[in-house]
């Protein structure tokens, strides 16, 4: 065999080996980010729970219904529930993107470790029994699009850092024990389509923060201790509004023409 043939043969073997290695890598199941596994275990431990066998198969959280097409919303047999995105790092790493823990009887504050689930896009914690303030670690959840946190006993002020979560589209804070005022920083949330805040205990809030929220379709600020004049807001900028509820506040002034001209508004 010539030297040239030997070189070609060796190169072919290297190429074949590389192809087999790449195929083997591709066949390896994606694994949940270890930081998120640690955080999830700590969170569940705080509540005295174990991961659901529906989505924690052989100790891997992002498996089963967490990665298939199963609808986990409003399923009492899968609560808590998670969904994952396993497309990261060439489909070798999974991140938890959805957490549903509504309709539970938890007690105490939200675990700070929730802030370590930094790829979370959706979080549902309605009627879960939580109390106390929101942890400062939530400021790390910059991918969050939906947060429903109504009907708990959250206290303190709605944190300013929520105004620094640029991807928020839906925010619900009704039926809690928050103190006013509503943070002006919420005016930064220009992607918000639905904002529902209610039952603020004290403090005086202004309406001015809603002027920049031009993507809103639903705005409910019911019983929020708002003291302001309707004329301070140019409602013509909120052209997408379909529902507006500002009831049980100390709002003065006549209903401006800019509200009456909102063609999509079906409830006032």
C-alpha atoms as a PDB file:
ATOM      1  CA  UNK A   1       0.000   0.000   0.000  1.00  0.00           C
ATOM      2  CA  UNK A   2       1.383   3.399  -0.959  1.00  0.00           C
ATOM      3  CA  UNK A   3       1.940   6.193   1.531  1.00  0.00           C
ATOM      4  CA  UNK A   4      -0.765   8.219  -0.192  1.00  0.00           C
ATOM      5  CA  UNK A   5      -3.286   5.379   0.132  1.00  0.00           C
ATOM      6  CA  UNK A   6      -2.444   4.999   3.807  1.00  0.00           C
ATOM      7  CA  UNK A   7      -3.050   8.686   4.420  1.00  0.00           C
ATOM      8  CA  UNK A   8      -6.367   8.545   2.590  1.00  0.00           C
ATOM      9  CA  UNK A   9      -7.387   5.436   4.523  1.00  0.00           C
ATOM     10  CA  UNK A  10      -6.514   7.058   7.835  1.00  0.00           C
ATOM     11  CA  UNK A  11      -8.431  10.207   6.935  1.00  0.00           C
ATOM     12  CA  UNK A  12     -11.462   8.102   6.012  1.00  0.00           C
ATOM     13  CA  UNK A  13     -11.326   6.311   9.369  1.00  0.00           C
ATOM     14  CA  UNK A  14     -11.092   9.623  11.212  1.00  0.00           C
ATOM     15  CA  UNK A  15     -14.092  10.924   9.277  1.00  0.00           C
ATOM     16  CA  UNK A  16     -16.159   7.811  10.003  1.00  0.00           C
ATOM     17  CA  UNK A  17     -15.250   7.974  13.694  1.00  0.00           C
ATOM     18  CA  UNK A  18     -16.212  11.643  13.833  1.00  0.00           C
ATOM     19  CA  UNK A  19     -19.570  10.904  12.217  1.00  0.00           C
ATOM     20  CA  UNK A  20     -20.312   8.104  14.672  1.00  0.00           C
ATOM     21  CA  UNK A  21     -19.290  10.340  17.576  1.00  0.00           C
ATOM     22  CA  UNK A  22     -21.522  13.166  16.346  1.00  0.00           C
ATOM     23  CA  UNK A  23     -24.438  10.769  15.911  1.00  0.00           C
ATOM     24  CA  UNK A  24     -23.935   9.392  19.407  1.00  0.00           C
ATOM     25  CA  UNK A  25     -23.879  12.908  20.815  1.00  0.00           C
ATOM     26  CA  UNK A  26     -27.079  13.776  18.974  1.00  0.00           C
ATOM     27  CA  UNK A  27     -28.797  10.690  20.362  1.00  0.00           C
ATOM     28  CA  UNK A  28     -27.993  11.620  23.951  1.00  0.00           C
ATOM     29  CA  UNK A  29     -31.069  12.865  25.745  1.00  0.00           C
ATOM     30  CA  UNK A  30     -31.066  16.523  26.675  1.00  0.00           C
ATOM     31  CA  UNK A  31     -30.573  17.117  30.386  1.00  0.00           C
ATOM     32  CA  UNK A  32     -32.116  19.741  32.653  1.00  0.00           C
ATOM     33  CA  UNK A  33     -29.767  22.571  33.576  1.00  0.00           C
ATOM     34  CA  UNK A  34     -28.184  21.435  36.884  1.00  0.00           C
ATOM     35  CA  UNK A  35     -28.664  24.846  38.504  1.00  0.00           C
ATOM     36  CA  UNK A  36     -32.378  24.572  37.824  1.00  0.00           C
ATOM     37  CA  UNK A  37     -32.511  20.994  39.129  1.00  0.00           C
ATOM     38  CA  UNK A  38     -30.971  22.173  42.396  1.00  0.00           C
ATOM     39  CA  UNK A  39     -33.370  25.107  42.580  1.00  0.00           C
ATOM     40  CA  UNK A  40     -36.407  22.957  41.793  1.00  0.00           C
ATOM     41  CA  UNK A  41     -35.503  20.382  44.437  1.00  0.00           C
ATOM     42  CA  UNK A  42     -35.058  23.154  47.014  1.00  0.00           C
ATOM     43  CA  UNK A  43     -38.395  24.707  46.043  1.00  0.00           C
ATOM     44  CA  UNK A  44     -40.293  21.434  46.278  1.00  0.00           C
ATOM     45  CA  UNK A  45     -38.537  20.617  49.543  1.00  0.00           C
ATOM     46  CA  UNK A  46     -39.736  23.901  51.010  1.00  0.00           C
ATOM     47  CA  UNK A  47     -43.301  22.795  50.299  1.00  0.00           C
ATOM     48  CA  UNK A  48     -42.739  19.240  51.504  1.00  0.00           C
ATOM     49  CA  UNK A  49     -43.305  17.866  48.011  1.00  0.00           C
ATOM     50  CA  UNK A  50     -41.598  15.595  45.548  1.00  0.00           C
ATOM     51  CA  UNK A  51     -41.492  16.057  41.825  1.00  0.00           C
ATOM     52  CA  UNK A  52     -44.461  14.583  39.987  1.00  0.00           C
ATOM     53  CA  UNK A  53     -43.738  11.210  38.351  1.00  0.00           C
ATOM     54  CA  UNK A  54     -45.624  12.561  35.339  1.00  0.00           C
ATOM     55  CA  UNK A  55     -42.713  14.862  34.537  1.00  0.00           C
ATOM     56  CA  UNK A  56     -39.814  13.657  36.662  1.00  0.00           C
ATOM     57  CA  UNK A  57     -38.839  10.347  35.101  1.00  0.00           C
ATOM     58  CA  UNK A  58     -35.767   8.649  36.598  1.00  0.00           C
ATOM     59  CA  UNK A  59     -34.771  11.860  38.342  1.00  0.00           C
ATOM     60  CA  UNK A  60     -34.826  13.984  35.176  1.00  0.00           C
ATOM     61  CA  UNK A  61     -37.288  16.895  35.638  1.00  0.00           C
ATOM     62  CA  UNK A  62     -37.534  17.805  31.962  1.00  0.00           C
ATOM     63  CA  UNK A  63     -39.082  14.536  30.847  1.00  0.00           C
ATOM     64  CA  UNK A  64     -42.532  13.028  30.378  1.00  0.00           C
ATOM     65  CA  UNK A  65     -45.310  15.613  30.195  1.00  0.00           C
ATOM     66  CA  UNK A  66     -42.782  18.404  30.749  1.00  0.00           C
ATOM     67  CA  UNK A  67     -41.537  17.977  27.193  1.00  0.00           C
ATOM     68  CA  UNK A  68     -44.428  16.399  25.283  1.00  0.00           C
ATOM     69  CA  UNK A  69     -47.696  17.911  24.055  1.00  0.00           C
ATOM     70  CA  UNK A  70     -49.706  17.127  27.210  1.00  0.00           C
ATOM     71  CA  UNK A  71     -51.777  20.075  28.456  1.00  0.00           C
ATOM     72  CA  UNK A  72     -50.860  20.483  32.130  1.00  0.00           C
ATOM     73  CA  UNK A  73     -53.031  23.541  32.771  1.00  0.00           C
ATOM     74  CA  UNK A  74     -55.822  23.004  35.304  1.00  0.00           C
ATOM     75  CA  UNK A  75     -54.926  19.337  35.715  1.00  0.00           C
ATOM     76  CA  UNK A  76     -55.187  18.488  39.431  1.00  0.00           C
ATOM     77  CA  UNK A  77     -53.214  15.305  38.867  1.00  0.00           C
ATOM     78  CA  UNK A  78     -50.194  17.302  37.683  1.00  0.00           C
ATOM     79  CA  UNK A  79     -49.694  20.023  40.276  1.00  0.00           C
ATOM     80  CA  UNK A  80     -47.071  21.419  40.569  1.00  0.00           C
ATOM     81  CA  UNK A  81     -46.454  21.264  36.839  1.00  0.00           C
ATOM     82  CA  UNK A  82     -43.558  22.335  34.658  1.00  0.00           C
ATOM     83  CA  UNK A  83     -42.846  22.650  30.956  1.00  0.00           C
ATOM     84  CA  UNK A  84     -39.369  22.726  29.458  1.00  0.00           C
ATOM     85  CA  UNK A  85     -37.583  23.885  26.329  1.00  0.00           C
ATOM     86  CA  UNK A  86     -34.827  21.452  25.333  1.00  0.00           C
ATOM     87  CA  UNK A  87     -33.502  23.332  22.310  1.00  0.00           C
ATOM     88  CA  UNK A  88     -30.566  24.961  24.090  1.00  0.00           C
ATOM     89  CA  UNK A  89     -26.903  24.142  23.391  1.00  0.00           C
ATOM     90  CA  UNK A  90     -27.656  22.143  20.250  1.00  0.00           C
ATOM     91  CA  UNK A  91     -30.579  20.407  21.982  1.00  0.00           C
ATOM     92  CA  UNK A  92     -28.467  19.029  24.819  1.00  0.00           C
ATOM     93  CA  UNK A  93     -29.737  21.288  27.619  1.00  0.00           C
ATOM     94  CA  UNK A  94     -33.287  21.788  28.875  1.00  0.00           C
ATOM     95  CA  UNK A  95     -34.507  24.866  30.724  1.00  0.00           C
ATOM     96  CA  UNK A  96     -37.722  25.115  32.726  1.00  0.00           C
ATOM     97  CA  UNK A  97     -39.903  27.695  30.988  1.00  0.00           C
ATOM     98  CA  UNK A  98     -43.270  27.209  32.698  1.00  0.00           C
ATOM     99  CA  UNK A  99     -44.270  26.609  36.317  1.00  0.00           C
ATOM    100  CA  UNK A 100     -47.836  26.062  37.473  1.00  0.00           C
ATOM    101  CA  UNK A 101     -48.567  25.873  41.203  1.00  0.00           C
ATOM    102  CA  UNK A 102     -52.054  27.383  41.425  1.00  0.00           C
ATOM    103  CA  UNK A 103     -54.818  26.126  43.728  1.00  0.00           C
ATOM    104  CA  UNK A 104     -52.652  24.813  46.544  1.00  0.00           C
ATOM    105  CA  UNK A 105     -52.564  25.274  50.307  1.00  0.00           C
ATOM    106  CA  UNK A 106     -48.970  26.366  50.752  1.00  0.00           C
ATOM    107  CA  UNK A 107     -47.969  28.666  53.585  1.00  0.00           C
ATOM    108  CA  UNK A 108     -45.261  31.254  54.027  1.00  0.00           C
ATOM    109  CA  UNK A 109     -43.302  33.215  51.479  1.00  0.00           C
ATOM    110  CA  UNK A 110     -42.338  32.309  47.953  1.00  0.00           C
ATOM    111  CA  UNK A 111     -38.993  30.463  47.944  1.00  0.00           C
ATOM    112  CA  UNK A 112     -36.113  32.688  46.873  1.00  0.00           C
ATOM    113  CA  UNK A 113     -34.824  29.815  44.718  1.00  0.00           C
ATOM    114  CA  UNK A 114     -37.589  30.526  42.200  1.00  0.00           C
ATOM    115  CA  UNK A 115     -35.371  33.333  40.963  1.00  0.00           C
ATOM    116  CA  UNK A 116     -32.821  30.737  39.826  1.00  0.00           C
ATOM    117  CA  UNK A 117     -35.220  29.456  37.171  1.00  0.00           C
ATOM    118  CA  UNK A 118     -33.953  32.238  34.948  1.00  0.00           C
ATOM    119  CA  UNK A 119     -35.476  30.931  31.703  1.00  0.00           C
ATOM    120  CA  UNK A 120     -39.013  30.955  33.106  1.00  0.00           C
ATOM    121  CA  UNK A 121     -41.498  32.497  30.699  1.00  0.00           C
ATOM    122  CA  UNK A 122     -44.751  31.633  32.470  1.00  0.00           C
ATOM    123  CA  UNK A 123     -45.601  31.361  36.173  1.00  0.00           C
ATOM    124  CA  UNK A 124     -49.041  30.677  37.604  1.00  0.00           C
ATOM    125  CA  UNK A 125     -49.439  31.014  41.385  1.00  0.00           C
ATOM    126  CA  UNK A 126     -53.128  31.835  41.823  1.00  0.00           C
ATOM    127  CA  UNK A 127     -54.809  30.847  45.117  1.00  0.00           C
ATOM    128  CA  UNK A 128     -51.766  29.042  46.430  1.00  0.00           C
ATOM    129  CA  UNK A 129     -51.733  30.277  50.034  1.00  0.00           C
ATOM    130  CA  UNK A 130     -48.554  32.343  49.841  1.00  0.00           C
ATOM    131  CA  UNK A 131     -47.950  35.403  51.985  1.00  0.00           C
ATOM    132  CA  UNK A 132     -45.257  37.968  52.644  1.00  0.00           C
ATOM    133  CA  UNK A 133     -43.314  40.005  50.096  1.00  0.00           C
ATOM    134  CA  UNK A 134     -42.066  38.874  46.723  1.00  0.00           C
ATOM    135  CA  UNK A 135     -38.412  37.764  46.946  1.00  0.00           C
ATOM    136  CA  UNK A 136     -35.809  40.076  45.448  1.00  0.00           C
ATOM    137  CA  UNK A 137     -34.517  37.157  43.344  1.00  0.00           C
ATOM    138  CA  UNK A 138     -37.521  37.559  41.027  1.00  0.00           C
ATOM    139  CA  UNK A 139     -35.620  40.462  39.494  1.00  0.00           C
ATOM    140  CA  UNK A 140     -33.558  37.821  37.632  1.00  0.00           C
ATOM    141  CA  UNK A 141     -36.584  36.496  35.741  1.00  0.00           C
ATOM    142  CA  UNK A 142     -36.043  38.721  32.723  1.00  0.00           C
ATOM    143  CA  UNK A 143     -37.583  36.161  30.335  1.00  0.00           C
ATOM    144  CA  UNK A 144     -40.902  36.158  32.177  1.00  0.00           C
ATOM    145  CA  UNK A 145     -43.870  36.870  29.894  1.00  0.00           C
ATOM    146  CA  UNK A 146     -46.806  35.827  32.077  1.00  0.00           C
ATOM    147  CA  UNK A 147     -47.203  36.109  35.844  1.00  0.00           C
ATOM    148  CA  UNK A 148     -50.555  35.349  37.427  1.00  0.00           C
ATOM    149  CA  UNK A 149     -50.317  35.845  41.193  1.00  0.00           C
ATOM    150  CA  UNK A 150     -53.824  36.729  42.325  1.00  0.00           C
ATOM    151  CA  UNK A 151     -55.732  35.605  45.422  1.00  0.00           C
ATOM    152  CA  UNK A 152     -52.870  35.049  47.825  1.00  0.00           C
ATOM    153  CA  UNK A 153     -51.814  37.074  50.868  1.00  0.00           C
ATOM    154  CA  UNK A 154     -48.802  38.867  49.429  1.00  0.00           C
ATOM    155  CA  UNK A 155     -47.809  41.919  51.448  1.00  0.00           C
ATOM    156  CA  UNK A 156     -45.464  44.870  51.140  1.00  0.00           C
ATOM    157  CA  UNK A 157     -45.292  46.927  47.985  1.00  0.00           C
ATOM    158  CA  UNK A 158     -45.348  45.588  44.463  1.00  0.00           C
ATOM    159  CA  UNK A 159     -41.591  45.606  43.810  1.00  0.00           C
ATOM    160  CA  UNK A 160     -40.143  48.230  41.493  1.00  0.00           C
ATOM    161  CA  UNK A 161     -38.097  45.561  39.724  1.00  0.00           C
ATOM    162  CA  UNK A 162     -41.195  44.314  37.901  1.00  0.00           C
ATOM    163  CA  UNK A 163     -40.771  47.381  35.725  1.00  0.00           C
ATOM    164  CA  UNK A 164     -37.389  45.992  34.658  1.00  0.00           C
ATOM    165  CA  UNK A 165     -38.742  42.692  33.326  1.00  0.00           C
ATOM    166  CA  UNK A 166     -38.966  43.789  29.689  1.00  0.00           C
ATOM    167  CA  UNK A 167     -40.807  40.768  28.302  1.00  0.00           C
ATOM    168  CA  UNK A 168     -43.834  40.876  30.598  1.00  0.00           C
ATOM    169  CA  UNK A 169     -47.082  40.652  28.649  1.00  0.00           C
ATOM    170  CA  UNK A 170     -49.574  39.586  31.321  1.00  0.00           C
ATOM    171  CA  UNK A 171     -49.466  40.589  34.989  1.00  0.00           C
ATOM    172  CA  UNK A 172     -52.154  39.768  37.554  1.00  0.00           C
ATOM    173  CA  UNK A 173     -51.999  41.007  41.156  1.00  0.00           C
ATOM    174  CA  UNK A 174     -55.615  40.945  42.338  1.00  0.00           C
ATOM    175  CA  UNK A 175     -56.916  39.877  45.741  1.00  0.00           C
ATOM    176  CA  UNK A 176     -53.699  40.235  47.728  1.00  0.00           C
ATOM    177  CA  UNK A 177     -52.654  42.537  50.577  1.00  0.00           C
ATOM    178  CA  UNK A 178     -50.209  44.785  48.758  1.00  0.00           C
ATOM    179  CA  UNK A 179     -49.509  48.289  50.002  1.00  0.00           C
ATOM    180  CA  UNK A 180     -49.596  51.275  47.659  1.00  0.00           C
ATOM    181  CA  UNK A 181     -48.592  53.074  45.680  1.00  0.00           C
ATOM    182  CA  UNK A 182     -48.470  51.108  42.451  1.00  0.00           C
ATOM    183  CA  UNK A 183     -44.865  51.476  41.246  1.00  0.00           C
ATOM    184  CA  UNK A 184     -44.366  54.026  38.489  1.00  0.00           C
ATOM    185  CA  UNK A 185     -41.744  51.680  37.004  1.00  0.00           C
ATOM    186  CA  UNK A 186     -44.565  49.616  35.488  1.00  0.00           C
ATOM    187  CA  UNK A 187     -44.700  52.315  32.812  1.00  0.00           C
ATOM    188  CA  UNK A 188     -41.640  50.607  31.281  1.00  0.00           C
ATOM    189  CA  UNK A 189     -43.630  47.483  30.413  1.00  0.00           C
ATOM    190  CA  UNK A 190     -44.538  48.492  26.886  1.00  0.00           C
ATOM    191  CA  UNK A 191     -45.241  44.880  25.861  1.00  0.00           C
ATOM    192  CA  UNK A 192     -47.998  44.433  28.436  1.00  0.00           C
ATOM    193  CA  UNK A 193     -51.273  43.336  26.879  1.00  0.00           C
ATOM    194  CA  UNK A 194     -53.077  42.571  30.151  1.00  0.00           C
ATOM    195  CA  UNK A 195     -52.624  44.286  33.530  1.00  0.00           C
ATOM    196  CA  UNK A 196     -54.869  43.372  36.445  1.00  0.00           C
ATOM    197  CA  UNK A 197     -54.207  44.895  39.866  1.00  0.00           C
ATOM    198  CA  UNK A 198     -56.742  45.105  42.647  1.00  0.00           C
ATOM    199  CA  UNK A 199     -57.307  45.585  46.355  1.00  0.00           C
ATOM    200  CA  UNK A 200     -54.343  47.779  47.268  1.00  0.00           C
ATOM    201  CA  UNK A 201     -54.584  48.440  51.000  1.00  0.00           C
ATOM    202  CA  UNK A 202     -53.272  51.984  51.376  1.00  0.00           C
ATOM    203  CA  UNK A 203     -51.152  54.665  49.782  1.00  0.00           C
ATOM    204  CA  UNK A 204     -52.172  56.894  46.926  1.00  0.00           C
ATOM    205  CA  UNK A 205     -51.451  55.907  43.330  1.00  0.00           C
ATOM    206  CA  UNK A 206     -51.493  57.871  40.096  1.00  0.00           C
ATOM    207  CA  UNK A 207     -52.818  56.900  36.676  1.00  0.00           C
ATOM    208  CA  UNK A 208     -49.887  58.436  34.841  1.00  0.00           C
ATOM    209  CA  UNK A 209     -47.929  55.175  34.600  1.00  0.00           C
ATOM    210  CA  UNK A 210     -50.433  53.666  32.142  1.00  0.00           C
ATOM    211  CA  UNK A 211     -49.812  56.280  29.441  1.00  0.00           C
ATOM    212  CA  UNK A 212     -46.918  54.319  27.907  1.00  0.00           C
ATOM    213  CA  UNK A 213     -48.672  50.946  27.966  1.00  0.00           C
ATOM    214  CA  UNK A 214     -49.892  51.199  24.391  1.00  0.00           C
ATOM    215  CA  UNK A 215     -50.154  47.420  23.850  1.00  0.00           C
ATOM    216  CA  UNK A 216     -52.802  46.943  26.543  1.00  0.00           C
ATOM    217  CA  UNK A 217     -56.008  45.159  25.637  1.00  0.00           C
ATOM    218  CA  UNK A 218     -57.142  44.585  29.247  1.00  0.00           C
ATOM    219  CA  UNK A 219     -56.625  47.105  32.056  1.00  0.00           C
ATOM    220  CA  UNK A 220     -58.121  46.463  35.487  1.00  0.00           C
ATOM    221  CA  UNK A 221     -57.091  48.743  38.353  1.00  0.00           C
ATOM    222  CA  UNK A 222     -59.969  48.040  40.712  1.00  0.00           C
ATOM    223  CA  UNK A 223     -59.911  49.320  44.300  1.00  0.00           C
ATOM    224  CA  UNK A 224     -56.279  50.447  44.032  1.00  0.00           C
ATOM    225  CA  UNK A 225     -56.410  53.676  46.058  1.00  0.00           C
ATOM    226  CA  UNK A 226     -55.896  55.690  42.874  1.00  0.00           C
ATOM    227  CA  UNK A 227     -56.369  59.434  43.345  1.00  0.00           C
ATOM    228  CA  UNK A 228     -56.185  61.184  39.998  1.00  0.00           C
ATOM    229  CA  UNK A 229     -58.099  62.922  37.250  1.00  0.00           C
ATOM    230  CA  UNK A 230     -59.073  61.004  34.114  1.00  0.00           C
ATOM    231  CA  UNK A 231     -57.845  63.916  32.053  1.00  0.00           C
ATOM    232  CA  UNK A 232     -54.226  63.225  33.002  1.00  0.00           C
ATOM    233  CA  UNK A 233     -54.130  60.221  30.664  1.00  0.00           C
ATOM    234  CA  UNK A 234     -54.279  60.419  26.883  1.00  0.00           C
ATOM    235  CA  UNK A 235     -56.393  57.324  26.344  1.00  0.00           C
ATOM    236  CA  UNK A 236     -56.195  57.701  22.577  1.00  0.00           C
ATOM    237  CA  UNK A 237     -52.738  56.086  22.860  1.00  0.00           C
ATOM    238  CA  UNK A 238     -54.382  52.953  24.295  1.00  0.00           C
ATOM    239  CA  UNK A 239     -56.147  52.106  21.062  1.00  0.00           C
ATOM    240  CA  UNK A 240     -56.074  48.323  21.630  1.00  0.00           C
ATOM    241  CA  UNK A 241     -58.120  48.416  24.850  1.00  0.00           C
ATOM    242  CA  UNK A 242     -61.100  46.066  24.915  1.00  0.00           C
ATOM    243  CA  UNK A 243     -61.722  46.156  28.690  1.00  0.00           C
ATOM    244  CA  UNK A 244     -61.172  49.046  31.116  1.00  0.00           C
ATOM    245  CA  UNK A 245     -62.073  48.839  34.817  1.00  0.00           C
ATOM    246  CA  UNK A 246     -61.038  51.693  37.115  1.00  0.00           C
ATOM    247  CA  UNK A 247     -63.843  51.211  39.634  1.00  0.00           C
ATOM    248  CA  UNK A 248     -63.685  51.820  43.396  1.00  0.00           C
ATOM    249  CA  UNK A 249     -60.992  54.493  43.250  1.00  0.00           C
ATOM    250  CA  UNK A 250     -60.913  58.222  43.923  1.00  0.00           C
ATOM    251  CA  UNK A 251     -60.832  59.246  40.271  1.00  0.00           C
ATOM    252  CA  UNK A 252     -62.291  62.604  39.304  1.00  0.00           C
ATOM    253  CA  UNK A 253     -63.264  64.332  36.079  1.00  0.00           C
ATOM    254  CA  UNK A 254     -65.635  63.532  33.247  1.00  0.00           C
ATOM    255  CA  UNK A 255     -65.141  60.557  30.960  1.00  0.00           C
ATOM    256  CA  UNK A 256     -62.964  62.085  28.225  1.00  0.00           C
ATOM    257  CA  UNK A 257     -63.770  61.804  24.559  1.00  0.00           C
ATOM    258  CA  UNK A 258     -60.499  59.903  24.087  1.00  0.00           C
ATOM    259  CA  UNK A 259     -62.074  56.975  25.983  1.00  0.00           C
ATOM    260  CA  UNK A 260     -65.356  57.171  24.097  1.00  0.00           C
ATOM    261  CA  UNK A 261     -63.430  57.060  20.813  1.00  0.00           C
ATOM    262  CA  UNK A 262     -61.752  53.721  21.607  1.00  0.00           C
ATOM    263  CA  UNK A 263     -63.303  51.572  18.888  1.00  0.00           C
ATOM    264  CA  UNK A 264     -62.285  48.224  20.398  1.00  0.00           C
ATOM    265  CA  UNK A 265     -63.458  49.012  23.926  1.00  0.00           C
ATOM    266  CA  UNK A 266     -66.309  46.678  24.846  1.00  0.00           C
ATOM    267  CA  UNK A 267     -66.410  47.076  28.629  1.00  0.00           C
ATOM    268  CA  UNK A 268     -66.031  50.233  30.697  1.00  0.00           C
END
